[in-house]
Coordinates of C-alpha atoms in Angstrom, one line a residue:
Chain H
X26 CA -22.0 3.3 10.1
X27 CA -21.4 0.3 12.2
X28 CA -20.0 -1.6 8.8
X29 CA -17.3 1.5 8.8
X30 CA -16.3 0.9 12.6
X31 CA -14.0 -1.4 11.8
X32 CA -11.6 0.6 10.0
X33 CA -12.1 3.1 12.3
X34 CA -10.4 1.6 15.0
X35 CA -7.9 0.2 12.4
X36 CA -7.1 3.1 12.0
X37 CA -6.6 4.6 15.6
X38 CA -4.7 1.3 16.7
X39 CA -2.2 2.4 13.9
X40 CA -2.0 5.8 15.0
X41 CA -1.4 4.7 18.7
X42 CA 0.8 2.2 18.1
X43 CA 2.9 4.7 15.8
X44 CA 3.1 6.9 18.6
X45 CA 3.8 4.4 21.3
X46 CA 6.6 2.7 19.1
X47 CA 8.7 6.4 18.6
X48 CA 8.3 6.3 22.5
X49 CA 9.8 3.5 23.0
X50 CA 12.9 3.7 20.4
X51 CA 11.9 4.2 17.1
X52 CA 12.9 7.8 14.7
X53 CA 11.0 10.3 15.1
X54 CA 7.9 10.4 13.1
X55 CA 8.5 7.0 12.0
X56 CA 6.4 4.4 14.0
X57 CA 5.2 2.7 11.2
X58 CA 7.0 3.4 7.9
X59 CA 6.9 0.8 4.9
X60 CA 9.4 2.1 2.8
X61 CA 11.8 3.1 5.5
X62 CA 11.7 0.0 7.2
X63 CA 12.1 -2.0 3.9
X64 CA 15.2 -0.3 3.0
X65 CA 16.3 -0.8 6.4
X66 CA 15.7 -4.6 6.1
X67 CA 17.6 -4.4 2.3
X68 CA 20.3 -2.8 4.5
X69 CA 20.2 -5.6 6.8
X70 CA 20.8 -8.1 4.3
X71 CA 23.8 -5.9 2.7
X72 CA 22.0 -5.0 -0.5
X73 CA 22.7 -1.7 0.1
X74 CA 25.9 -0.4 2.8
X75 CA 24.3 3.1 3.7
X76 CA 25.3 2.6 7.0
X77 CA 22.8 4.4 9.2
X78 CA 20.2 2.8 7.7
X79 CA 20.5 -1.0 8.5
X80 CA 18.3 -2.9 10.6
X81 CA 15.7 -5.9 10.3
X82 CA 12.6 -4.1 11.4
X83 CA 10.0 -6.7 12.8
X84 CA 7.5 -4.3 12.0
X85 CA 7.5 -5.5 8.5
X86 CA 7.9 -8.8 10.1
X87 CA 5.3 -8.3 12.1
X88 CA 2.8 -6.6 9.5
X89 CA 3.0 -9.7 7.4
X90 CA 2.5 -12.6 9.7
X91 CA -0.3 -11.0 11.3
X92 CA -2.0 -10.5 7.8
X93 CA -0.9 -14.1 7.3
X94 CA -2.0 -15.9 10.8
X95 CA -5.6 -14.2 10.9
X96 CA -6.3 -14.7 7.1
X97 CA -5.6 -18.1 7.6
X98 CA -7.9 -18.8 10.4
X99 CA -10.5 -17.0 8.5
X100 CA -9.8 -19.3 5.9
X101 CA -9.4 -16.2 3.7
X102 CA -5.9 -17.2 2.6
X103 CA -5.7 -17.9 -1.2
X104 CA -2.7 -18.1 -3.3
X105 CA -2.9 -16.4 -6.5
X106 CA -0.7 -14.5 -8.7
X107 CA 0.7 -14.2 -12.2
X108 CA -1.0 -10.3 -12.9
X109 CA 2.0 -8.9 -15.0
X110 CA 4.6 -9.9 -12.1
X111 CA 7.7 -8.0 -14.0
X112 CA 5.1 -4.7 -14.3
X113 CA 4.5 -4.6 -10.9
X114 CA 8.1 -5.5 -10.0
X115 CA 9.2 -2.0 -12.0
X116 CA 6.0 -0.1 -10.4
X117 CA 7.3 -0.5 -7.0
X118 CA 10.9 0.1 -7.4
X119 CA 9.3 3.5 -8.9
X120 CA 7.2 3.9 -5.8
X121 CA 10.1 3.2 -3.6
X122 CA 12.7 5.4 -5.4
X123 CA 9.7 8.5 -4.9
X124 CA 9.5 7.3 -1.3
X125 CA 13.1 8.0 -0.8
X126 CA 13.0 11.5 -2.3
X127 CA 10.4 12.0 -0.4
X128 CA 11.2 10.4 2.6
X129 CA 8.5 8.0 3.9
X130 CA 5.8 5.9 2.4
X131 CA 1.9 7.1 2.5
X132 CA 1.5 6.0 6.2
X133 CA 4.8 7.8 7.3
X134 CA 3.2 10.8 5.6
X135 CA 0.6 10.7 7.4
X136 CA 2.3 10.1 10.6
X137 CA 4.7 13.4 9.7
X138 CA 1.8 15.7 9.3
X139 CA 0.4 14.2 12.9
X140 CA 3.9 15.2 13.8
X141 CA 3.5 18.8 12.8
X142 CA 5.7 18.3 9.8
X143 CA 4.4 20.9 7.4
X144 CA 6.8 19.4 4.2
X145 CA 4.5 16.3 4.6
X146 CA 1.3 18.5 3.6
X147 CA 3.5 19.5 0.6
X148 CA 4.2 15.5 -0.1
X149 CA 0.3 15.0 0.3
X150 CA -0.2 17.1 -2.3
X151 CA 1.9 15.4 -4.8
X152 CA 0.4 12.0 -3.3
X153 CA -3.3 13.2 -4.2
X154 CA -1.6 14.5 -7.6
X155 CA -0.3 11.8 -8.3
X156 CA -3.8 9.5 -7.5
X157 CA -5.3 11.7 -9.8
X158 CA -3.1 11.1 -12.5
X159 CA -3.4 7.3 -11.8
X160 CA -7.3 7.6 -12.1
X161 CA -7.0 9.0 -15.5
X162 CA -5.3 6.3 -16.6
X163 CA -7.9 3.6 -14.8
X164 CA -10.5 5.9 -16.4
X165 CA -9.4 5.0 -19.7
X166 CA -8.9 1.1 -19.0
X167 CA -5.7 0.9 -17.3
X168 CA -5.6 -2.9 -15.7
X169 CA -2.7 -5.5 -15.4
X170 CA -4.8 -8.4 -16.2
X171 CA -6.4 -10.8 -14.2
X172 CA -4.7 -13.3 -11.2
X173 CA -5.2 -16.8 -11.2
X174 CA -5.1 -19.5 -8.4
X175 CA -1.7 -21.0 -8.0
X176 CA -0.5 -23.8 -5.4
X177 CA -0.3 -23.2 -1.8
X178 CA 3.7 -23.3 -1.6
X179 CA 3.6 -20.3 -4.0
X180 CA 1.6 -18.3 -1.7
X181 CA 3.6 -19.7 1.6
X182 CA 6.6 -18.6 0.5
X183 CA 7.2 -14.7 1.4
X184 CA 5.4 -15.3 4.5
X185 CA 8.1 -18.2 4.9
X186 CA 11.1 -15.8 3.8
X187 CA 10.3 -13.5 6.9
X188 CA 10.0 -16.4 9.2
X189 CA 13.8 -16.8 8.0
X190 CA 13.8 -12.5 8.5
X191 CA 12.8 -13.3 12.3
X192 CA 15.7 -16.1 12.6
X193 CA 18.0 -13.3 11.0
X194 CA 17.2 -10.8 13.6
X195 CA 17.3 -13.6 17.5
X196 CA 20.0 -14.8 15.9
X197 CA 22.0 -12.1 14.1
X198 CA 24.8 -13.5 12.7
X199 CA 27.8 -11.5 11.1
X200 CA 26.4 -10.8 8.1
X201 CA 23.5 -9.5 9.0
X202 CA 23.8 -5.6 9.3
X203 CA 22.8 -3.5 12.1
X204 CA 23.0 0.3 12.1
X205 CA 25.6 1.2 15.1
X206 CA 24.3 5.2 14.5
X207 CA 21.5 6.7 12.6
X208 CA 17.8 5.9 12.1
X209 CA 18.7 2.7 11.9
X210 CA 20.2 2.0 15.5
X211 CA 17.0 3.7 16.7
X212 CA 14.5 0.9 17.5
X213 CA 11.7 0.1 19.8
X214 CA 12.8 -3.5 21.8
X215 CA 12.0 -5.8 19.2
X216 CA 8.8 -7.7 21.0
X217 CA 7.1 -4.1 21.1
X218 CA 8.3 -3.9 17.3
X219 CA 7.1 -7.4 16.3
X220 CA 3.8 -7.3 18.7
X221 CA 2.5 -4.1 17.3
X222 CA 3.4 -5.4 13.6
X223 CA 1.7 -8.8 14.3
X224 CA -2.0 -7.0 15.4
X225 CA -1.5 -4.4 13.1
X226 CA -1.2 -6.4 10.0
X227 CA -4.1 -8.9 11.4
X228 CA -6.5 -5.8 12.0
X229 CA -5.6 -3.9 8.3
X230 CA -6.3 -7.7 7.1
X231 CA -9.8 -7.8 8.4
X232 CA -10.5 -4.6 7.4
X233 CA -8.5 -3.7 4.1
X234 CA -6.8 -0.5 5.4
X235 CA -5.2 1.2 2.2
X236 CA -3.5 4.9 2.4
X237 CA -3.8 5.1 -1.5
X238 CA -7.2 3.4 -1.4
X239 CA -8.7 6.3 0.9
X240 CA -8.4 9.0 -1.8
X241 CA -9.0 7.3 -4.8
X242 CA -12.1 5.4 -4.0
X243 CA -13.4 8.9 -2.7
X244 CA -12.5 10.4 -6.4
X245 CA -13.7 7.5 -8.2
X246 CA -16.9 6.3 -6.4
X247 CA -17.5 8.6 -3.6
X248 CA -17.0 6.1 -1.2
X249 CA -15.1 6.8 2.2
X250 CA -14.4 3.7 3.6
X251 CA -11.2 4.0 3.4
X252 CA -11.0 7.4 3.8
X253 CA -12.0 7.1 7.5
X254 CA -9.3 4.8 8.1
X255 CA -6.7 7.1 6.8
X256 CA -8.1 10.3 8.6
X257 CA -8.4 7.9 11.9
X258 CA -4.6 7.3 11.6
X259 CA -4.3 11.0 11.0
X260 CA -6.4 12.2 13.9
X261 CA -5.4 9.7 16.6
X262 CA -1.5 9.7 16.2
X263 CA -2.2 14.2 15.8
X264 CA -3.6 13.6 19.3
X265 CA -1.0 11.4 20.5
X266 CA 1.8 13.4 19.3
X267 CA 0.1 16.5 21.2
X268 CA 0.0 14.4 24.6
X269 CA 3.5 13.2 24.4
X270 CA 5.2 16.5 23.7
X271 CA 6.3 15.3 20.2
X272 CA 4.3 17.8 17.7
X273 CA 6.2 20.1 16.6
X274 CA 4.9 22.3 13.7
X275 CA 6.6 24.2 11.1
X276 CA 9.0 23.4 8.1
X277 CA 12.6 23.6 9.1
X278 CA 14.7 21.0 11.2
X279 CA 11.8 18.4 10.8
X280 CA 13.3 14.4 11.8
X281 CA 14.4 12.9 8.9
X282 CA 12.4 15.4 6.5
X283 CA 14.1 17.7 4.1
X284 CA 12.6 21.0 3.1
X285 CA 12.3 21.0 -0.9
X286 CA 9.3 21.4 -1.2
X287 CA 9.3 20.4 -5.1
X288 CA 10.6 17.1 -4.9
X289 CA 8.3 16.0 -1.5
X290 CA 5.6 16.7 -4.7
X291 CA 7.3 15.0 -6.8
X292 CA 8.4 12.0 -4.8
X293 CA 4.7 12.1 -3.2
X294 CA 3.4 12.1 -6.9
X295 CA 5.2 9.0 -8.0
X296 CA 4.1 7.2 -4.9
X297 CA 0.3 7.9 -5.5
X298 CA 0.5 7.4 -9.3
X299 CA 2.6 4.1 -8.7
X300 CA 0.6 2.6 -6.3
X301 CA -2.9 3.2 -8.0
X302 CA -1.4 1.4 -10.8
X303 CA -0.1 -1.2 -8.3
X304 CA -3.8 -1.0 -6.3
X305 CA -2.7 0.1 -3.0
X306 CA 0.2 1.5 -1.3
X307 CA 3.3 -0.2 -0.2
X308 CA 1.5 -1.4 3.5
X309 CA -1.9 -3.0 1.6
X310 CA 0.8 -4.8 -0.5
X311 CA 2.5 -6.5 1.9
X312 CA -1.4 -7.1 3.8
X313 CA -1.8 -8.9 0.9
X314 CA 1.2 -10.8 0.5
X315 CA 0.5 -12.2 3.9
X316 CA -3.1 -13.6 2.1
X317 CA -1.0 -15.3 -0.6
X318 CA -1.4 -12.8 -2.9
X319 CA 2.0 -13.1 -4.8
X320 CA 1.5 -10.1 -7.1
X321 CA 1.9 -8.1 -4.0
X322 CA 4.9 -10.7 -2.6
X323 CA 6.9 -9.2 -6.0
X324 CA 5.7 -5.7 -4.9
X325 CA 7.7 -6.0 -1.5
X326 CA 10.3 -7.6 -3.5
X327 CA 10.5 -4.8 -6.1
X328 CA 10.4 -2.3 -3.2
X329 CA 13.1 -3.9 -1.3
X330 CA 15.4 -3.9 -4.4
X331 CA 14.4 -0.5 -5.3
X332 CA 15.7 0.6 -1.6
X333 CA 18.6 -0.7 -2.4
X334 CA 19.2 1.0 -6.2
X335 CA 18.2 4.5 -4.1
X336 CA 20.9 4.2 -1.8
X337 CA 23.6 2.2 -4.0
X338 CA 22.9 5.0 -7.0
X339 CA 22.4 8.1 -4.7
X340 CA 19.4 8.5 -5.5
X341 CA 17.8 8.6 -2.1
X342 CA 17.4 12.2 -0.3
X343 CA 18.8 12.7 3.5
X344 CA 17.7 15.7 6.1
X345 CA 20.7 17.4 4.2
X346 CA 18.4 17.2 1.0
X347 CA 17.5 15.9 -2.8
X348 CA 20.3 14.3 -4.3
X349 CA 21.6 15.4 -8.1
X350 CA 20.7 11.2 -8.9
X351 CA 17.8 11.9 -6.8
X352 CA 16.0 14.6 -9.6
X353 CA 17.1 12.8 -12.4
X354 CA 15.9 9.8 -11.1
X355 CA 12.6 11.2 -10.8
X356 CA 12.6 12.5 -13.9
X357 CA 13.0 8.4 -15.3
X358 CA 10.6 7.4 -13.4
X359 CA 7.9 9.7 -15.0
X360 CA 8.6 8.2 -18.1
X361 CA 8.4 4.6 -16.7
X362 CA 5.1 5.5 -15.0
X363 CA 3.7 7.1 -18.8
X364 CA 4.9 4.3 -20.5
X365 CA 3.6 1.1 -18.4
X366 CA 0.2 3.6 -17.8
X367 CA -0.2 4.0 -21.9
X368 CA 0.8 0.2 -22.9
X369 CA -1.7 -1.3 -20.4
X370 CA -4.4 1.1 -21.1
X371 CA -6.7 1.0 -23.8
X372 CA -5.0 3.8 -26.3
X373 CA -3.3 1.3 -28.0
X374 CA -6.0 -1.3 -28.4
X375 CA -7.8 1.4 -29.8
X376 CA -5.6 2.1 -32.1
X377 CA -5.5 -1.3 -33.2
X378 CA -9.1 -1.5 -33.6
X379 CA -9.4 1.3 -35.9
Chain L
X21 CA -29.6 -10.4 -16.7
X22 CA -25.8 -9.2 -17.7
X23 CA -23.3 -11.2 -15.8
X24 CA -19.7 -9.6 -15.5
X25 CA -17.1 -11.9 -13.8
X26 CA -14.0 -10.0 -11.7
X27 CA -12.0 -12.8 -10.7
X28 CA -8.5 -12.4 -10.2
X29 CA -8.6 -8.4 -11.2
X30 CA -6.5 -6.5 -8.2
X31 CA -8.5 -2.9 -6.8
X32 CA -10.2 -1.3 -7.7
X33 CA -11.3 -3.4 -11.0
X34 CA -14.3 -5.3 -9.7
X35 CA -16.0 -1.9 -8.8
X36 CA -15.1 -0.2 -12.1
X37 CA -15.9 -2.9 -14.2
X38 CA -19.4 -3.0 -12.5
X39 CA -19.6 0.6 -12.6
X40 CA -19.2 0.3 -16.5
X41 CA -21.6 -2.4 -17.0
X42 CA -24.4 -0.9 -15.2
X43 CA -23.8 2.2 -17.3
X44 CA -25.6 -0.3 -19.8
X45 CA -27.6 -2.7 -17.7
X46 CA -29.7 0.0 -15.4
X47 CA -32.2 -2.4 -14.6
X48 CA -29.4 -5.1 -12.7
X49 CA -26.4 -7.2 -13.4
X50 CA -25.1 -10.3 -12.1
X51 CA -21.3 -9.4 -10.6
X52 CA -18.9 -12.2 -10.1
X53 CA -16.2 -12.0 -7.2
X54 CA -13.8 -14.4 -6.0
X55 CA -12.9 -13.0 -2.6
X56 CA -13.8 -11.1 0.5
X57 CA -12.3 -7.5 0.0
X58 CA -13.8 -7.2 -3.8
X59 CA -17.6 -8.8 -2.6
X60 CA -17.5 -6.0 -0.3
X61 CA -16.6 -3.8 -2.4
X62 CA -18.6 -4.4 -5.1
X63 CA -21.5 -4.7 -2.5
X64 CA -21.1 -1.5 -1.0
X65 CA -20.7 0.8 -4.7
X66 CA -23.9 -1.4 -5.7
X67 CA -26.1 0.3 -2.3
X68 CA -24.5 3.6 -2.7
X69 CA -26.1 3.7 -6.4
X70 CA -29.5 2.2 -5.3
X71 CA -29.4 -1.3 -5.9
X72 CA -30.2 -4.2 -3.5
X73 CA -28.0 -7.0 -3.3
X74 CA -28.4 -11.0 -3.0
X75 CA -25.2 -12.9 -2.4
X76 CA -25.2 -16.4 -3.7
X77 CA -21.8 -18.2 -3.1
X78 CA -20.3 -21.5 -4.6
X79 CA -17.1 -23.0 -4.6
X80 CA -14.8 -20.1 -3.4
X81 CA -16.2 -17.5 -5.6
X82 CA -19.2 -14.9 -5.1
X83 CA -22.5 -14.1 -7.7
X84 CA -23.5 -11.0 -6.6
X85 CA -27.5 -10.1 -7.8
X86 CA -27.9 -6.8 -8.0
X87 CA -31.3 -5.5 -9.0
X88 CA -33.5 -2.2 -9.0

């Protein structure tokens, strides 16, 4: 037990610090959210002009260069990349277009059912769903090929690139976009925002928290490492909600939720299946990144441009509901998922044996 | 003894792929890990199965010994 404490606490200081940062400014439910707040930061930079949702969230900021600072004093930081780069670029603009539908990553699922949101059980659903069909496909050999060790630079540069995110935000010049209404104008200060980022990523460094990671390595090995991390984020933010007045159960008028229940599976599926290809969700990628990993530096890449193709094609949903784009979007990104799931596993190699 | 090396494969590889071999090898394999997160990984699916574990380490990567 005292090897699994560690991701215990992870886990409640990520809970705790969700509920403290809606407290102090953030949306409702929204704490921590990865894919939120990395369409809010392609918003900030103009890649997308969906107006309410602009704003250079030093959470992710935060998240990265904590993963960074403490992996580098553990001497733990180690550049590497080059596993299928464009695969994993396409993977996570799927993952981020299903996040959209849905409306949150894995964490801000989590963080909705804390919240009493009862469409978030319906998205967990689709999330296990989806894992599953990911661990078919790692069953029968799916892998994207090994990394290898690459020179420092590579490795420094995404943690670099949200140094320059940080100048962006103290010094916020013109062209740098800031919500005036919407979730984006609703913030924590940003030394709350940036402080809670900074110890968050340094503690999911140490001690690998992965939302994705939880349920498949329960399914696939029986193991619940990760598991307890994931249900500590649960438990402590349910808790936390409860004390502050902010759980609300039930379906309707959930904050920025919508109610269809068939698309929360749906989006929830094609995170799950996405990121088990990827292996881990969208916050263990940018975790990562901050060790040098520069597969997982394309990842946030790929999820930042996918924010911005879900809100410059319509594609992303709204408390109003799922787009038109939004289904047939969804619908795509099945077959992207089947496709890069088939080619990397071993039917065809197989086949080519026979 | 079987040797399987892991480097550079992303999660959850290094455990599968030493799932697999010992599928083959019952008696122990040698596992091969070049960082922290798939040692313990690899470490803590080897115990849950029975195994003990001997970690020898040179140069940045991880021989992990697992044996009956």
């Amino acid at each position: 037990m005292k090897e699994k404490t560690g991701i215990i606490i992870t886990g409640g200081v990520v809970g705790l610090f969700a509920v403290l940062l809606v407290y102090f400014g953030n949306p409702a439910n929204m704490g921590f959210c990865i894919a939120c707040f990395l369409r809010d930061i392609a918003g900030a930079l103009g890649f997308h002009r969906a107006e309410v949702v602009q704003y250079m969230r030093p959470e992710i900021i935060g998240l990265l260069l904590g993963s960074f600072i403490l992996a580098s004093v553990n001497k733990e930081f180690s550049s590497r990349g080059g596993s299928s780069p464009v695969t994993r670029f396409v993977l996570s603009i799927v993952v981020m277009i299903g996040a959209l539908i849905f409306l949150g990553c894995p964490l801000r699922m989590v963080l909705r059912i804390a919240g009493g949101d009862f469409n978030a059980i319906v998205g967990l659903v689709g999330f296990v769903s989806g894992i599953y069909v990911g661990i078919f496909f790692l069953n029968k050999g799916f892998n994207l090929k090994r990394s290898y060790k690459l020179t420092n630079l590579e490795g420094y540069l995404f943690p670099v690139i949200n140094v320059g995110f940080l100048a962006l935000l103290i010094i916020a010049p013109a062209f740098v976009f800031f919500s005036k209404s919407g979730p984006g104008a609703a913030s924590a200060p940003v030394w709350i925002s940036l402080a809670a980022g900074l110890i968050v990523g340094a503690l999911a460094q140490k001690y690998r928290l992965c939302t994705v990671g939880g349920t498949r390595d329960m399914i696939l090995f029986r193991d619940n490492y990760l598991m307890l991390g994931f249900l500590s984020i649960l438990a402590v933010a349910f808790v936390g909600n409860l004390l502050m007045g902010s759980f609300k159960p039930g379906f309707a008028e959930q904050p920025i939720a919508h109610t269809d229940g068939l698309w929360n599976f749906l989006g929830m599926a094609l995170v799950g299946w996405g990121s088990v290809l990827l292996g881990g969700c969208p916050l263990r990628q940018l975790i990562l990144a901050g060790e040098g990993n520069t597969d997982s530096a394309v990842c946030a890449l790929g999820l930042i441009v996918g924010a911005a193709i879900s809100h410059n094609f319509g594609l992303a949903s709204s408390a109003k509901g799922v787009t038109l784009n939004g289904q047939i979007s969804v619908g795509i990104c099945v077959l992207i998922l089947l496709a890069i799931s088939y080619a990397n596993s071993e039917f065809l190699s197989k086949n080519a044996q026979a | 003894m079987k040797t399987i090396d892991t480097c550079g494969m992303s999660c959850p590889q290094p455990v599968l792929m030493t799932k697999k071999a010992l599928d083959e090898e019952k008696d122990g394999i040698d596992v091969i890990v070049d960082n922290n997160t798939a040692k313990g990984n690899v470490q803590r699916y080897l115990k849950s199965v029975g195994y003990s574990v001997e970690i020898e380490e040179n140069d940045g990567t991880f021989v992990l010994k697992a044996r009956k």
